[in-house]
Amino acid sequence: MSQAQKLVQYFLSHRNVTVELINKIEEKHYDYKPTPTSMSAKDLATHILFSFYKFANTAKHGDPTLFTEKIEETETNLQKLAETYTEKTKQLLESLTDEDFERVLDLTNVFGAKIPTAQFLQMAMDHEIHHKGQLFVYVREMGHTDLPLFVKRG
C-alpha cells in the first residue's frame, strides 16, 4: 500500500466522523457558540473542511502560497460543503506520489520553518482531530446524545 493510500485511509477514518458530526448541525444552530469567544458552529465546520483541503493542496503542488489563499465558496449548506471538500481533499491526497511525501516545503512565512510534506500532512491530521474534538462538544451541547466514536475504521 502506498503512502497516499495509507494517508487516505487514516484521513477518512477521522473525516467520516467529522462529517457525521457536521450532519447533526441544523441550520438554526449554525451561529451556536459554546462561549462568546468561540468560533460559531458554522465557522468551526468550515475551518476544518477548508484547512485540510489547503494542507492537501499545498502538499500536492509544493506551493506554500496555496496554504494562505482564502477559499471563496458560495455554498452555505454545511452538509454539502462537507461532502464536497471531503471528496476534493481525498482526490488530492490520492494523487500524492511517494516523492511528494519527501519534498520539503518552505513554510517559514506561515509556520516559521521548512517542513517535509509527510510531517506537514501529519500536522493536518492533528489539526483535524483537535477541531473534531471541539465539534463533539458543540453537537452535544446542541442536544445530540447519539454520537459516533472518535474514529471509524473500515
mmCIF file of C-alpha atoms in Angstrom:
data_model
loop_
_atom_site.group_PDB
_atom_site.id
_atom_site.type_symbol
_atom_site.label_atom_id
_atom_site.label_comp_id
_atom_site.label_asym_id
_atom_site.label_seq_id
_atom_site.Cartn_x
_atom_site.Cartn_y
_atom_site.Cartn_z
ATOM 1 C CA MET A 1 0.000 0.000 0.000
ATOM 2 C CA SER A 2 1.385 3.414 -0.982
ATOM 3 C CA GLN A 3 1.893 6.271 1.464
ATOM 4 C CA ALA A 4 -1.001 8.083 -0.212
ATOM 5 C CA GLN A 5 -3.351 5.107 0.208
ATOM 6 C CA LYS A 6 -2.409 4.796 3.885
ATOM 7 C CA LEU A 7 -2.967 8.506 4.435
ATOM 8 C CA VAL A 8 -6.348 8.441 2.666
ATOM 9 C CA GLN A 9 -7.490 5.568 4.902
ATOM 10 C CA TYR A 10 -6.339 7.409 8.013
ATOM 11 C CA PHE A 11 -7.864 10.682 6.814
ATOM 12 C CA LEU A 12 -11.239 9.051 6.110
ATOM 13 C CA SER A 13 -11.240 7.192 9.433
ATOM 14 C CA HIS A 14 -11.382 10.613 11.087
ATOM 15 C CA ARG A 15 -13.101 12.714 8.402
ATOM 16 C CA ASN A 16 -16.101 10.372 8.213
ATOM 17 C CA VAL A 17 -16.712 11.076 11.913
ATOM 18 C CA THR A 18 -16.249 14.815 11.336
ATOM 19 C CA VAL A 19 -18.838 14.652 8.543
ATOM 20 C CA GLU A 20 -21.220 12.694 10.764
ATOM 21 C CA LEU A 21 -20.922 15.428 13.401
ATOM 22 C CA ILE A 22 -21.387 18.197 10.819
ATOM 23 C CA ASN A 23 -24.517 16.428 9.558
ATOM 24 C CA LYS A 24 -26.013 16.817 13.044
ATOM 25 C CA ILE A 25 -25.737 20.624 12.927
ATOM 26 C CA GLU A 26 -29.066 22.082 11.860
ATOM 27 C CA GLU A 27 -29.113 25.447 10.110
ATOM 28 C CA LYS A 28 -30.766 27.037 13.166
ATOM 29 C CA HIS A 29 -27.590 26.145 15.123
ATOM 30 C CA TYR A 30 -25.045 27.469 12.608
ATOM 31 C CA ASP A 31 -24.393 30.509 14.839
ATOM 32 C CA TYR A 32 -24.118 28.462 18.050
ATOM 33 C CA LYS A 33 -21.025 29.171 20.184
ATOM 34 C CA PRO A 34 -20.273 27.373 23.466
ATOM 35 C CA THR A 35 -18.582 30.567 24.749
ATOM 36 C CA PRO A 36 -18.616 34.157 23.486
ATOM 37 C CA THR A 37 -15.019 33.850 22.244
ATOM 38 C CA SER A 38 -15.565 30.518 20.430
ATOM 39 C CA MET A 39 -15.989 30.107 16.696
ATOM 40 C CA SER A 40 -19.582 29.581 15.607
ATOM 41 C CA ALA A 41 -20.541 26.016 14.672
ATOM 42 C CA LYS A 42 -20.550 27.015 11.012
ATOM 43 C CA ASP A 43 -17.156 28.714 11.262
ATOM 44 C CA LEU A 44 -15.648 25.710 13.050
ATOM 45 C CA ALA A 45 -17.015 23.254 10.487
ATOM 46 C CA THR A 46 -15.839 25.290 7.502
ATOM 47 C CA HIS A 47 -12.462 25.864 9.177
ATOM 48 C CA ILE A 48 -11.977 22.104 9.500
ATOM 49 C CA LEU A 49 -13.060 21.407 5.910
ATOM 50 C CA PHE A 50 -11.148 24.231 4.238
ATOM 51 C CA SER A 51 -7.986 23.814 6.311
ATOM 52 C CA PHE A 52 -7.327 20.188 5.425
ATOM 53 C CA TYR A 53 -8.083 20.953 1.787
ATOM 54 C CA LYS A 54 -5.461 23.739 1.899
ATOM 55 C CA PHE A 55 -2.934 21.449 3.596
ATOM 56 C CA ALA A 56 -3.501 18.806 0.892
ATOM 57 C CA ASN A 57 -3.411 21.314 -1.959
ATOM 58 C CA THR A 58 -0.155 22.793 -0.671
ATOM 59 C CA ALA A 59 1.339 19.313 -0.237
ATOM 60 C CA LYS A 60 0.340 18.222 -3.733
ATOM 61 C CA HIS A 61 1.609 21.285 -5.559
ATOM 62 C CA GLY A 62 4.551 22.145 -3.316
ATOM 63 C CA ASP A 63 3.432 25.770 -3.272
ATOM 64 C CA PRO A 64 3.277 27.316 0.224
ATOM 65 C CA THR A 65 1.249 30.300 -1.028
ATOM 66 C CA LEU A 66 -1.711 27.954 -1.574
ATOM 67 C CA PHE A 67 -1.945 27.474 2.187
ATOM 68 C CA THR A 68 -2.706 31.130 2.846
ATOM 69 C CA GLU A 69 -5.159 31.673 -0.015
ATOM 70 C CA LYS A 70 -8.695 32.441 1.063
ATOM 71 C CA ILE A 71 -11.294 29.996 -0.225
ATOM 72 C CA GLU A 72 -14.186 31.776 -1.894
ATOM 73 C CA GLU A 73 -17.184 29.482 -1.521
ATOM 74 C CA THR A 74 -20.817 30.279 -2.301
ATOM 75 C CA GLU A 75 -22.297 27.088 -0.845
ATOM 76 C CA THR A 76 -23.708 27.732 2.630
ATOM 77 C CA ASN A 77 -25.107 24.285 3.486
ATOM 78 C CA LEU A 78 -22.645 22.587 5.838
ATOM 79 C CA GLN A 79 -23.630 19.075 4.779
ATOM 80 C CA LYS A 80 -22.968 19.871 1.114
ATOM 81 C CA LEU A 81 -19.679 21.583 1.974
ATOM 82 C CA ALA A 82 -18.592 18.552 3.992
ATOM 83 C CA GLU A 83 -19.345 16.241 1.076
ATOM 84 C CA THR A 84 -17.634 18.484 -1.485
ATOM 85 C CA TYR A 85 -14.479 19.261 0.478
ATOM 86 C CA THR A 86 -14.070 15.715 1.739
ATOM 87 C CA GLU A 87 -14.085 14.493 -1.858
ATOM 88 C CA LYS A 88 -11.776 17.281 -3.090
ATOM 89 C CA THR A 89 -9.317 16.608 -0.278
ATOM 90 C CA LYS A 90 -9.467 12.851 -0.801
ATOM 91 C CA GLN A 91 -8.680 13.292 -4.506
ATOM 92 C CA LEU A 92 -5.678 15.489 -3.712
ATOM 93 C CA LEU A 93 -4.362 13.003 -1.165
ATOM 94 C CA GLU A 94 -4.855 10.080 -3.563
ATOM 95 C CA SER A 95 -2.834 11.917 -6.204
ATOM 96 C CA LEU A 96 0.252 12.287 -3.983
ATOM 97 C CA THR A 97 3.308 10.310 -5.022
ATOM 98 C CA ASP A 98 5.903 8.867 -2.678
ATOM 99 C CA GLU A 99 8.227 11.615 -3.963
ATOM 100 C CA ASP A 100 5.672 14.256 -2.935
ATOM 101 C CA PHE A 101 5.846 12.980 0.651
ATOM 102 C CA GLU A 102 9.610 13.523 0.683
ATOM 103 C CA ARG A 103 9.515 17.108 -0.637
ATOM 104 C CA VAL A 104 10.432 19.806 1.868
ATOM 105 C CA LEU A 105 8.036 22.756 1.868
ATOM 106 C CA ASP A 106 9.338 26.216 2.721
ATOM 107 C CA LEU A 107 6.667 27.291 5.176
ATOM 108 C CA THR A 108 8.784 29.829 7.038
ATOM 109 C CA ASN A 109 6.239 32.588 6.322
ATOM 110 C CA VAL A 110 3.413 30.532 7.873
ATOM 111 C CA PHE A 111 4.987 28.223 10.460
ATOM 112 C CA GLY A 112 8.495 29.635 10.739
ATOM 113 C CA ALA A 113 10.175 26.522 9.338
ATOM 114 C CA LYS A 114 10.804 24.318 6.340
ATOM 115 C CA ILE A 115 8.674 21.207 6.807
ATOM 116 C CA PRO A 116 8.779 17.859 4.992
ATOM 117 C CA THR A 117 5.466 17.165 3.258
ATOM 118 C CA ALA A 118 4.870 13.980 5.284
ATOM 119 C CA GLN A 119 5.211 15.972 8.526
ATOM 120 C CA PHE A 120 3.028 18.766 7.118
ATOM 121 C CA LEU A 121 0.270 16.255 6.356
ATOM 122 C CA GLN A 122 0.584 14.830 9.876
ATOM 123 C CA MET A 123 0.027 18.378 11.133
ATOM 124 C CA ALA A 124 -3.136 18.441 9.006
ATOM 125 C CA MET A 125 -4.348 15.242 10.674
ATOM 126 C CA ASP A 126 -3.543 16.574 14.141
ATOM 127 C CA HIS A 127 -5.408 19.789 13.312
ATOM 128 C CA GLU A 128 -8.470 17.854 12.104
ATOM 129 C CA ILE A 129 -8.503 15.632 15.199
ATOM 130 C CA HIS A 130 -8.163 18.637 17.522
ATOM 131 C CA HIS A 131 -11.085 20.503 15.985
ATOM 132 C CA LYS A 132 -13.175 17.344 15.634
ATOM 133 C CA GLY A 133 -12.949 17.052 19.424
ATOM 134 C CA GLN A 134 -14.316 20.565 19.730
ATOM 135 C CA LEU A 135 -17.113 19.677 17.311
ATOM 136 C CA PHE A 136 -18.145 16.815 19.616
ATOM 137 C CA VAL A 137 -18.681 19.382 22.388
ATOM 138 C CA TYR A 138 -20.711 21.638 20.100
ATOM 139 C CA VAL A 139 -23.128 18.947 18.915
ATOM 140 C CA ARG A 140 -23.528 17.512 22.409
ATOM 141 C CA GLU A 141 -24.442 20.981 23.686
ATOM 142 C CA MET A 142 -26.944 21.233 20.817
ATOM 143 C CA GLY A 143 -28.712 18.310 22.478
ATOM 144 C CA HIS A 144 -27.356 15.354 20.492
ATOM 145 C CA THR A 145 -26.589 12.285 22.591
ATOM 146 C CA ASP A 146 -26.251 9.598 19.882
ATOM 147 C CA LEU A 147 -22.693 10.386 18.839
ATOM 148 C CA PRO A 148 -20.162 8.329 16.893
ATOM 149 C CA LEU A 149 -16.897 7.007 18.255
ATOM 150 C CA PHE A 150 -13.953 9.327 17.606
ATOM 151 C CA VAL A 151 -12.747 7.210 14.670
ATOM 152 C CA LYS A 152 -14.368 4.929 12.065
ATOM 153 C CA ARG A 153 -12.345 2.118 10.595
ATOM 154 C CA GLY A 154 -13.290 0.004 7.604
#
